[in-house]
Amino acid sequence: EVQLVESGGGLVQPGRSLRLSCVASGFSFEDHGMHWVRQVPGKGLEWVSGINWNSDSKGYVDSVKGRFIISRDNAKNSLHLQMDSLKDEDTGVYFCAKGSYYDRAGYPFDHWGQGTLVTVSS
Amino acid sequence: DVQMTQSPSSLSASVGDRVTITCRASQEIREWLAWYQQKPGKAPRLLIYKVSTLQTGVPSRFSGRGSGTEFTLTISSLQPDDFAIYFCHHYNIDSAFGPGTTVEVK
């Protein structure tokens, strides 16, 4: 059974940093692109960042470029999102999502974690 | 960047109704279109990908069609478990989700 478990969320002041992690199990992690998607409670979904199987290709939504860095450790079946210079508008539930194939583009997200809540507030 | 819109934003329906949700892209997106279902407090669930391919385990009452910039998700006979929010998703270099359509009890 595919499992994705996020951690690292919490309350943080604007301008500070937070690092999210996602531990994967139940599939061959190194063979799949991975993504972070966020959702303000009660609102829609926003793709934040994606990474291909070997970290050669990474992408970010414009609003986080230069502030967030996605990375992965295939030896540890883990995905990370380093979030710096956080803003109020970064508040939301952050989901880790598995791409259905190796690349980060062109494949839907076939499994999702339950999410971790990030609250940016002074 | 591709922008996705959905209509309606919400609809009220009864068990047994046929329901159709429309998703439009700001430019042609070929076949890179998926649909997800989300229930309160839960993660999204992939229903359909590549416009019309049903994900394993998804009931056949769900179907998708479309091309170019206009796509639809149809539930042929709404069941109690189907009351939820539905999102379309363009999955390419710059992923983009539609704003969602809430299917609620009439």
PDB file of C-alpha atoms in Angstrom:
ATOM      1  CA  GLU A   1       0.000   0.000   0.000  1.00  0.00           C
ATOM      2  CA  VAL A   2       1.327   3.403  -0.982  1.00  0.00           C
ATOM      3  CA  GLN A   3       1.825   5.702   1.987  1.00  0.00           C
ATOM      4  CA  LEU A   4       3.016   9.291   2.057  1.00  0.00           C
ATOM      5  CA  VAL A   5       3.484  10.869   5.468  1.00  0.00           C
ATOM      6  CA  GLU A   6       4.233  14.572   5.751  1.00  0.00           C
ATOM      7  CA  SER A   7       5.765  16.320   8.723  1.00  0.00           C
ATOM      8  CA  GLY A   8       7.371  19.619   9.650  1.00  0.00           C
ATOM      9  CA  GLY A   9       4.404  21.959   9.568  1.00  0.00           C
ATOM     10  CA  GLY A  10       3.616  24.418  12.319  1.00  0.00           C
ATOM     11  CA  LEU A  11       3.208  28.052  13.286  1.00  0.00           C
ATOM     12  CA  VAL A  12       5.969  30.341  12.082  1.00  0.00           C
ATOM     13  CA  GLN A  13       6.442  34.105  11.908  1.00  0.00           C
ATOM     14  CA  PRO A  14       6.673  35.910   8.574  1.00  0.00           C
ATOM     15  CA  GLY A  15      10.216  35.984   7.253  1.00  0.00           C
ATOM     16  CA  ARG A  16      11.215  32.793   9.023  1.00  0.00           C
ATOM     17  CA  SER A  17      11.917  29.322   7.601  1.00  0.00           C
ATOM     18  CA  LEU A  18      10.382  25.892   7.787  1.00  0.00           C
ATOM     19  CA  ARG A  19      11.375  22.537   6.297  1.00  0.00           C
ATOM     20  CA  LEU A  20       8.715  20.032   5.320  1.00  0.00           C
ATOM     21  CA  SER A  21       9.402  16.345   4.853  1.00  0.00           C
ATOM     22  CA  CYS A  22       7.494  13.489   3.281  1.00  0.00           C
ATOM     23  CA  VAL A  23       8.409   9.860   3.877  1.00  0.00           C
ATOM     24  CA  ALA A  24       7.198   7.400   1.254  1.00  0.00           C
ATOM     25  CA  SER A  25       6.564   3.676   1.416  1.00  0.00           C
ATOM     26  CA  GLY A  26       4.804   0.975  -0.552  1.00  0.00           C
ATOM     27  CA  PHE A  27       6.307   1.788  -3.948  1.00  0.00           C
ATOM     28  CA  SER A  28       9.649   2.282  -5.643  1.00  0.00           C
ATOM     29  CA  PHE A  29      10.230   5.901  -4.632  1.00  0.00           C
ATOM     30  CA  GLU A  30      13.242   6.418  -6.891  1.00  0.00           C
ATOM     31  CA  ASP A  31      11.122   5.676  -9.987  1.00  0.00           C
ATOM     32  CA  HIS A  32       8.623   8.486  -9.528  1.00  0.00           C
ATOM     33  CA  GLY A  33       8.394  12.228  -9.796  1.00  0.00           C
ATOM     34  CA  MET A  34       7.122  13.891  -6.626  1.00  0.00           C
ATOM     35  CA  HIS A  35       5.272  17.109  -5.858  1.00  0.00           C
ATOM     36  CA  TRP A  36       4.127  19.509  -3.179  1.00  0.00           C
ATOM     37  CA  VAL A  37       0.614  20.917  -3.443  1.00  0.00           C
ATOM     38  CA  ARG A  38      -0.905  23.349  -0.957  1.00  0.00           C
ATOM     39  CA  GLN A  39      -4.426  24.258  -0.005  1.00  0.00           C
ATOM     40  CA  VAL A  40      -5.741  27.074   2.109  1.00  0.00           C
ATOM     41  CA  PRO A  41      -8.437  25.422   4.269  1.00  0.00           C
ATOM     42  CA  GLY A  42     -11.756  25.697   2.478  1.00  0.00           C
ATOM     43  CA  LYS A  43     -10.135  26.829  -0.757  1.00  0.00           C
ATOM     44  CA  GLY A  44      -8.656  25.305  -3.894  1.00  0.00           C
ATOM     45  CA  LEU A  45      -5.473  23.402  -4.646  1.00  0.00           C
ATOM     46  CA  GLU A  46      -2.251  25.074  -5.743  1.00  0.00           C
ATOM     47  CA  TRP A  47       0.717  23.183  -7.145  1.00  0.00           C
ATOM     48  CA  VAL A  48       3.824  24.459  -5.354  1.00  0.00           C
ATOM     49  CA  SER A  49       6.751  22.444  -6.645  1.00  0.00           C
ATOM     50  CA  GLY A  50       7.748  19.232  -8.388  1.00  0.00           C
ATOM     51  CA  ILE A  51      10.891  17.162  -8.849  1.00  0.00           C
ATOM     52  CA  ASN A  52      11.690  14.340 -11.215  1.00  0.00           C
ATOM     53  CA  TRP A  53      13.029  10.941 -10.202  1.00  0.00           C
ATOM     54  CA  ASN A  54      16.751  11.820 -10.093  1.00  0.00           C
ATOM     55  CA  SER A  55      16.458  15.495  -9.101  1.00  0.00           C
ATOM     56  CA  ASP A  56      17.606  16.697 -12.546  1.00  0.00           C
ATOM     57  CA  SER A  57      14.417  18.644 -13.119  1.00  0.00           C
ATOM     58  CA  LYS A  58      12.668  20.859 -10.584  1.00  0.00           C
ATOM     59  CA  GLY A  59       9.837  23.323 -10.947  1.00  0.00           C
ATOM     60  CA  TYR A  60       8.125  25.937  -8.798  1.00  0.00           C
ATOM     61  CA  VAL A  61       5.046  28.097  -8.921  1.00  0.00           C
ATOM     62  CA  ASP A  62       6.046  31.720  -9.556  1.00  0.00           C
ATOM     63  CA  SER A  63       5.012  32.879  -6.070  1.00  0.00           C
ATOM     64  CA  VAL A  64       7.630  30.701  -4.342  1.00  0.00           C
ATOM     65  CA  LYS A  65      10.531  30.895  -6.806  1.00  0.00           C
ATOM     66  CA  GLY A  66      13.691  32.001  -5.030  1.00  0.00           C
ATOM     67  CA  ARG A  67      12.225  31.210  -1.599  1.00  0.00           C
ATOM     68  CA  PHE A  68      11.415  27.479  -1.665  1.00  0.00           C
ATOM     69  CA  ILE A  69      13.697  24.579  -2.594  1.00  0.00           C
ATOM     70  CA  ILE A  70      12.479  21.067  -3.298  1.00  0.00           C
ATOM     71  CA  SER A  71      14.785  18.102  -2.815  1.00  0.00           C
ATOM     72  CA  ARG A  72      14.663  14.367  -2.419  1.00  0.00           C
ATOM     73  CA  ASP A  73      16.754  11.575  -0.925  1.00  0.00           C
ATOM     74  CA  ASN A  74      16.064   8.362  -2.795  1.00  0.00           C
ATOM     75  CA  ALA A  75      18.147   6.331  -0.340  1.00  0.00           C
ATOM     76  CA  LYS A  76      15.805   7.418   2.450  1.00  0.00           C
ATOM     77  CA  ASN A  77      12.562   7.489   0.411  1.00  0.00           C
ATOM     78  CA  SER A  78      12.043  11.082   1.409  1.00  0.00           C
ATOM     79  CA  LEU A  79      10.955  14.351  -0.170  1.00  0.00           C
ATOM     80  CA  HIS A  80      11.636  17.759   1.313  1.00  0.00           C
ATOM     81  CA  LEU A  81      10.567  21.357   0.878  1.00  0.00           C
ATOM     82  CA  GLN A  82      12.790  24.049   2.353  1.00  0.00           C
ATOM     83  CA  MET A  83      10.675  27.154   2.765  1.00  0.00           C
ATOM     84  CA  ASP A  84      12.476  30.424   3.456  1.00  0.00           C
ATOM     85  CA  SER A  85      11.278  34.020   3.763  1.00  0.00           C
ATOM     86  CA  LEU A  86       7.795  32.782   4.527  1.00  0.00           C
ATOM     87  CA  LYS A  87       4.833  35.077   3.902  1.00  0.00           C
ATOM     88  CA  ASP A  88       1.298  35.136   5.278  1.00  0.00           C
ATOM     89  CA  GLU A  89       0.041  33.877   1.920  1.00  0.00           C
ATOM     90  CA  ASP A  90       2.103  30.694   2.272  1.00  0.00           C
ATOM     91  CA  THR A  91      -0.333  29.532   4.940  1.00  0.00           C
ATOM     92  CA  GLY A  92      -2.096  26.300   4.093  1.00  0.00           C
ATOM     93  CA  VAL A  93      -2.081  22.530   4.221  1.00  0.00           C
ATOM     94  CA  TYR A  94       0.862  21.173   2.273  1.00  0.00           C
ATOM     95  CA  PHE A  95       0.313  17.821   0.584  1.00  0.00           C
ATOM     96  CA  CYS A  96       3.014  15.530  -0.716  1.00  0.00           C
ATOM     97  CA  ALA A  97       1.877  13.854  -3.942  1.00  0.00           C
ATOM     98  CA  LYS A  98       3.302  11.019  -6.018  1.00  0.00           C
ATOM     99  CA  GLY A  99       3.561  11.321  -9.754  1.00  0.00           C
ATOM    100  CA  SER A 100       2.513   8.283 -11.683  1.00  0.00           C
ATOM    101  CA  TYR A 101       5.843   7.999 -13.501  1.00  0.00           C
ATOM    102  CA  TYR A 102       9.463   9.142 -13.397  1.00  0.00           C
ATOM    103  CA  ASP A 103       9.159  12.639 -14.817  1.00  0.00           C
ATOM    104  CA  ARG A 104       7.652  15.606 -12.989  1.00  0.00           C
ATOM    105  CA  ALA A 105       5.666  16.691 -16.018  1.00  0.00           C
ATOM    106  CA  GLY A 106       3.075  14.842 -18.026  1.00  0.00           C
ATOM    107  CA  TYR A 107       1.908  12.474 -15.305  1.00  0.00           C
ATOM    108  CA  PRO A 108      -0.978  12.870 -12.864  1.00  0.00           C
ATOM    109  CA  PHE A 109      -0.678  12.677  -9.087  1.00  0.00           C
ATOM    110  CA  ASP A 110      -1.969   9.225  -8.206  1.00  0.00           C
ATOM    111  CA  HIS A 111      -1.401   9.179  -4.442  1.00  0.00           C
ATOM    112  CA  TRP A 112      -1.419  11.933  -1.851  1.00  0.00           C
ATOM    113  CA  GLY A 113      -0.443  12.235   1.781  1.00  0.00           C
ATOM    114  CA  GLN A 114      -2.792  13.628   4.399  1.00  0.00           C
ATOM    115  CA  GLY A 115      -0.987  16.948   4.544  1.00  0.00           C
ATOM    116  CA  THR A 116       0.779  19.088   7.115  1.00  0.00           C
ATOM    117  CA  LEU A 117      -0.519  22.506   8.165  1.00  0.00           C
ATOM    118  CA  VAL A 118       1.737  25.522   7.818  1.00  0.00           C
ATOM    119  CA  THR A 119       0.559  28.724   9.474  1.00  0.00           C
ATOM    120  CA  VAL A 120       2.517  31.907   8.823  1.00  0.00           C
ATOM    121  CA  SER A 121       1.472  34.584  11.254  1.00  0.00           C
ATOM    122  CA  SER A 122       2.981  37.097  13.630  1.00  0.00           C
TER     123      SER A 122
ATOM    124  CA  ASP B   1       1.145  29.851 -17.752  1.00  0.00           C
ATOM    125  CA  VAL B   2      -2.027  27.842 -18.263  1.00  0.00           C
ATOM    126  CA  GLN B   3      -5.043  28.952 -16.229  1.00  0.00           C
ATOM    127  CA  MET B   4      -7.862  26.516 -15.453  1.00  0.00           C
ATOM    128  CA  THR B   5     -11.471  27.449 -14.798  1.00  0.00           C
ATOM    129  CA  GLN B   6     -14.424  25.296 -13.784  1.00  0.00           C
ATOM    130  CA  SER B   7     -18.170  25.650 -13.998  1.00  0.00           C
ATOM    131  CA  PRO B   8     -20.329  25.647 -12.109  1.00  0.00           C
ATOM    132  CA  SER B   9     -18.563  26.514  -8.852  1.00  0.00           C
ATOM    133  CA  SER B  10     -21.235  24.515  -7.046  1.00  0.00           C
ATOM    134  CA  LEU B  11     -24.305  22.509  -7.845  1.00  0.00           C
ATOM    135  CA  SER B  12     -27.091  20.816  -5.954  1.00  0.00           C
ATOM    136  CA  ALA B  13     -28.179  17.367  -7.019  1.00  0.00           C
ATOM    137  CA  SER B  14     -30.027  14.288  -5.834  1.00  0.00           C
ATOM    138  CA  VAL B  15     -29.009  10.659  -5.722  1.00  0.00           C
ATOM    139  CA  GLY B  16     -29.514   9.188  -9.177  1.00  0.00           C
ATOM    140  CA  ASP B  17     -29.005  12.474 -11.030  1.00  0.00           C
ATOM    141  CA  ARG B  18     -26.644  12.828 -13.954  1.00  0.00           C
ATOM    142  CA  VAL B  19     -24.050  15.493 -13.150  1.00  0.00           C
ATOM    143  CA  THR B  20     -21.636  17.225 -15.524  1.00  0.00           C
ATOM    144  CA  ILE B  21     -18.811  19.567 -14.572  1.00  0.00           C
ATOM    145  CA  THR B  22     -16.909  21.612 -17.146  1.00  0.00           C
ATOM    146  CA  CYS B  23     -13.248  22.572 -17.043  1.00  0.00           C
ATOM    147  CA  ARG B  24     -11.658  25.060 -19.430  1.00  0.00           C
ATOM    148  CA  ALA B  25      -7.990  25.766 -20.042  1.00  0.00           C
ATOM    149  CA  SER B  26      -6.618  29.136 -21.150  1.00  0.00           C
ATOM    150  CA  GLN B  27      -4.725  27.396 -23.956  1.00  0.00           C
ATOM    151  CA  GLU B  28      -4.626  23.980 -25.572  1.00  0.00           C
ATOM    152  CA  ILE B  29      -3.395  21.346 -23.138  1.00  0.00           C
ATOM    153  CA  ARG B  30      -3.579  18.229 -25.293  1.00  0.00           C
ATOM    154  CA  GLU B  31      -4.414  15.211 -23.109  1.00  0.00           C
ATOM    155  CA  TRP B  32      -2.769  16.296 -19.868  1.00  0.00           C
ATOM    156  CA  LEU B  33      -5.989  16.659 -17.916  1.00  0.00           C
ATOM    157  CA  ALA B  34      -7.005  14.849 -14.734  1.00  0.00           C
ATOM    158  CA  TRP B  35      -9.932  14.983 -12.322  1.00  0.00           C
ATOM    159  CA  TYR B  36      -9.753  14.572  -8.550  1.00  0.00           C
ATOM    160  CA  GLN B  37     -12.366  14.148  -5.851  1.00  0.00           C
ATOM    161  CA  GLN B  38     -11.830  15.636  -2.401  1.00  0.00           C
ATOM    162  CA  LYS B  39     -13.899  15.203   0.745  1.00  0.00           C
ATOM    163  CA  PRO B  40     -13.628  17.467   3.836  1.00  0.00           C
ATOM    164  CA  GLY B  41     -10.429  16.905   5.780  1.00  0.00           C
ATOM    165  CA  LYS B  42      -9.130  14.378   3.258  1.00  0.00           C
ATOM    166  CA  ALA B  43      -6.516  14.334   0.538  1.00  0.00           C
ATOM    167  CA  PRO B  44      -7.624  14.505  -3.096  1.00  0.00           C
ATOM    168  CA  ARG B  45      -8.244  11.213  -4.886  1.00  0.00           C
ATOM    169  CA  LEU B  46      -7.358  10.733  -8.541  1.00  0.00           C
ATOM    170  CA  LEU B  47     -10.418   9.733 -10.562  1.00  0.00           C
ATOM    171  CA  ILE B  48      -9.514  10.241 -14.206  1.00  0.00           C
ATOM    172  CA  TYR B  49      -6.327  11.056 -16.119  1.00  0.00           C
ATOM    173  CA  LYS B  50      -5.400  11.646 -19.735  1.00  0.00           C
ATOM    174  CA  VAL B  51      -8.863  13.206 -20.187  1.00  0.00           C
ATOM    175  CA  SER B  52     -10.829   9.961 -20.095  1.00  0.00           C
ATOM    176  CA  THR B  53      -8.834   7.118 -18.500  1.00  0.00           C
ATOM    177  CA  LEU B  54     -10.392   5.843 -15.292  1.00  0.00           C
ATOM    178  CA  GLN B  55      -7.966   5.323 -12.413  1.00  0.00           C
ATOM    179  CA  THR B  56      -7.943   1.788 -11.006  1.00  0.00           C
ATOM    180  CA  GLY B  57     -10.771   1.236  -8.559  1.00  0.00           C
ATOM    181  CA  VAL B  58     -12.866   4.204  -9.647  1.00  0.00           C
ATOM    182  CA  PRO B  59     -16.506   3.329 -10.396  1.00  0.00           C
ATOM    183  CA  SER B  60     -17.566   3.336 -14.031  1.00  0.00           C
ATOM    184  CA  ARG B  61     -20.285   5.928 -13.369  1.00  0.00           C
ATOM    185  CA  PHE B  62     -17.451   8.490 -13.618  1.00  0.00           C
ATOM    186  CA  SER B  63     -16.367   9.471 -17.116  1.00  0.00           C
ATOM    187  CA  GLY B  64     -14.337  12.197 -18.718  1.00  0.00           C
ATOM    188  CA  ARG B  65     -14.141  13.633 -22.175  1.00  0.00           C
ATOM    189  CA  GLY B  66     -12.991  16.654 -24.086  1.00  0.00           C
ATOM    190  CA  SER B  67     -10.124  18.019 -26.106  1.00  0.00           C
ATOM    191  CA  GLY B  68      -8.160  21.169 -26.708  1.00  0.00           C
ATOM    192  CA  THR B  69      -9.330  23.581 -24.063  1.00  0.00           C
ATOM    193  CA  GLU B  70     -12.697  22.224 -22.919  1.00  0.00           C
ATOM    194  CA  PHE B  71     -13.207  19.122 -20.818  1.00  0.00           C
ATOM    195  CA  THR B  72     -16.010  17.542 -18.829  1.00  0.00           C
ATOM    196  CA  LEU B  73     -16.429  15.168 -15.924  1.00  0.00           C
ATOM    197  CA  THR B  74     -19.737  13.315 -15.825  1.00  0.00           C
ATOM    198  CA  ILE B  75     -21.220  11.226 -13.050  1.00  0.00           C
ATOM    199  CA  SER B  76     -23.900   9.166 -14.734  1.00  0.00           C
ATOM    200  CA  SER B  77     -25.943   8.366 -11.630  1.00  0.00           C
ATOM    201  CA  LEU B  78     -24.945  10.252  -8.518  1.00  0.00           C
ATOM    202  CA  GLN B  79     -24.410   8.106  -5.426  1.00  0.00           C
ATOM    203  CA  PRO B  80     -24.336   9.190  -1.747  1.00  0.00           C
ATOM    204  CA  ASP B  81     -20.553   8.770  -1.686  1.00  0.00           C
ATOM    205  CA  ASP B  82     -20.133  11.236  -4.565  1.00  0.00           C
ATOM    206  CA  PHE B  83     -21.021  14.421  -2.683  1.00  0.00           C
ATOM    207  CA  ALA B  84     -17.648  16.126  -2.615  1.00  0.00           C
ATOM    208  CA  ILE B  85     -15.500  18.749  -4.325  1.00  0.00           C
ATOM    209  CA  TYR B  86     -14.114  18.006  -7.779  1.00  0.00           C
ATOM    210  CA  PHE B  87     -10.982  19.587  -9.224  1.00  0.00           C
ATOM    211  CA  CYS B  88      -9.600  19.434 -12.724  1.00  0.00           C
ATOM    212  CA  HIS B  89      -5.835  19.456 -13.096  1.00  0.00           C
ATOM    213  CA  HIS B  90      -3.519  20.235 -15.981  1.00  0.00           C
ATOM    214  CA  TYR B  91      -0.364  18.259 -15.263  1.00  0.00           C
ATOM    215  CA  ASN B  92       2.513  19.485 -17.322  1.00  0.00           C
ATOM    216  CA  ILE B  93       5.690  21.487 -16.713  1.00  0.00           C
ATOM    217  CA  ASP B  94       3.641  24.099 -14.870  1.00  0.00           C
ATOM    218  CA  SER B  95       0.888  22.251 -13.108  1.00  0.00           C
ATOM    219  CA  ALA B  96      -2.416  24.068 -12.576  1.00  0.00           C
ATOM    220  CA  PHE B  97      -5.626  23.134 -10.814  1.00  0.00           C
ATOM    221  CA  GLY B  98      -9.112  24.378 -11.451  1.00  0.00           C
ATOM    222  CA  PRO B  99     -10.832  26.204  -8.564  1.00  0.00           C
ATOM    223  CA  GLY B 100     -13.131  23.279  -7.814  1.00  0.00           C
ATOM    224  CA  THR B 101     -16.818  22.398  -8.092  1.00  0.00           C
ATOM    225  CA  THR B 102     -18.780  21.469  -4.992  1.00  0.00           C
ATOM    226  CA  VAL B 103     -21.447  18.819  -5.515  1.00  0.00           C
ATOM    227  CA  GLU B 104     -23.912  19.095  -2.672  1.00  0.00           C
ATOM    228  CA  VAL B 105     -27.159  17.474  -1.662  1.00  0.00           C
ATOM    229  CA  LYS B 106     -30.257  19.049  -3.121  1.00  0.00           C
TER     230      LYS B 106
END
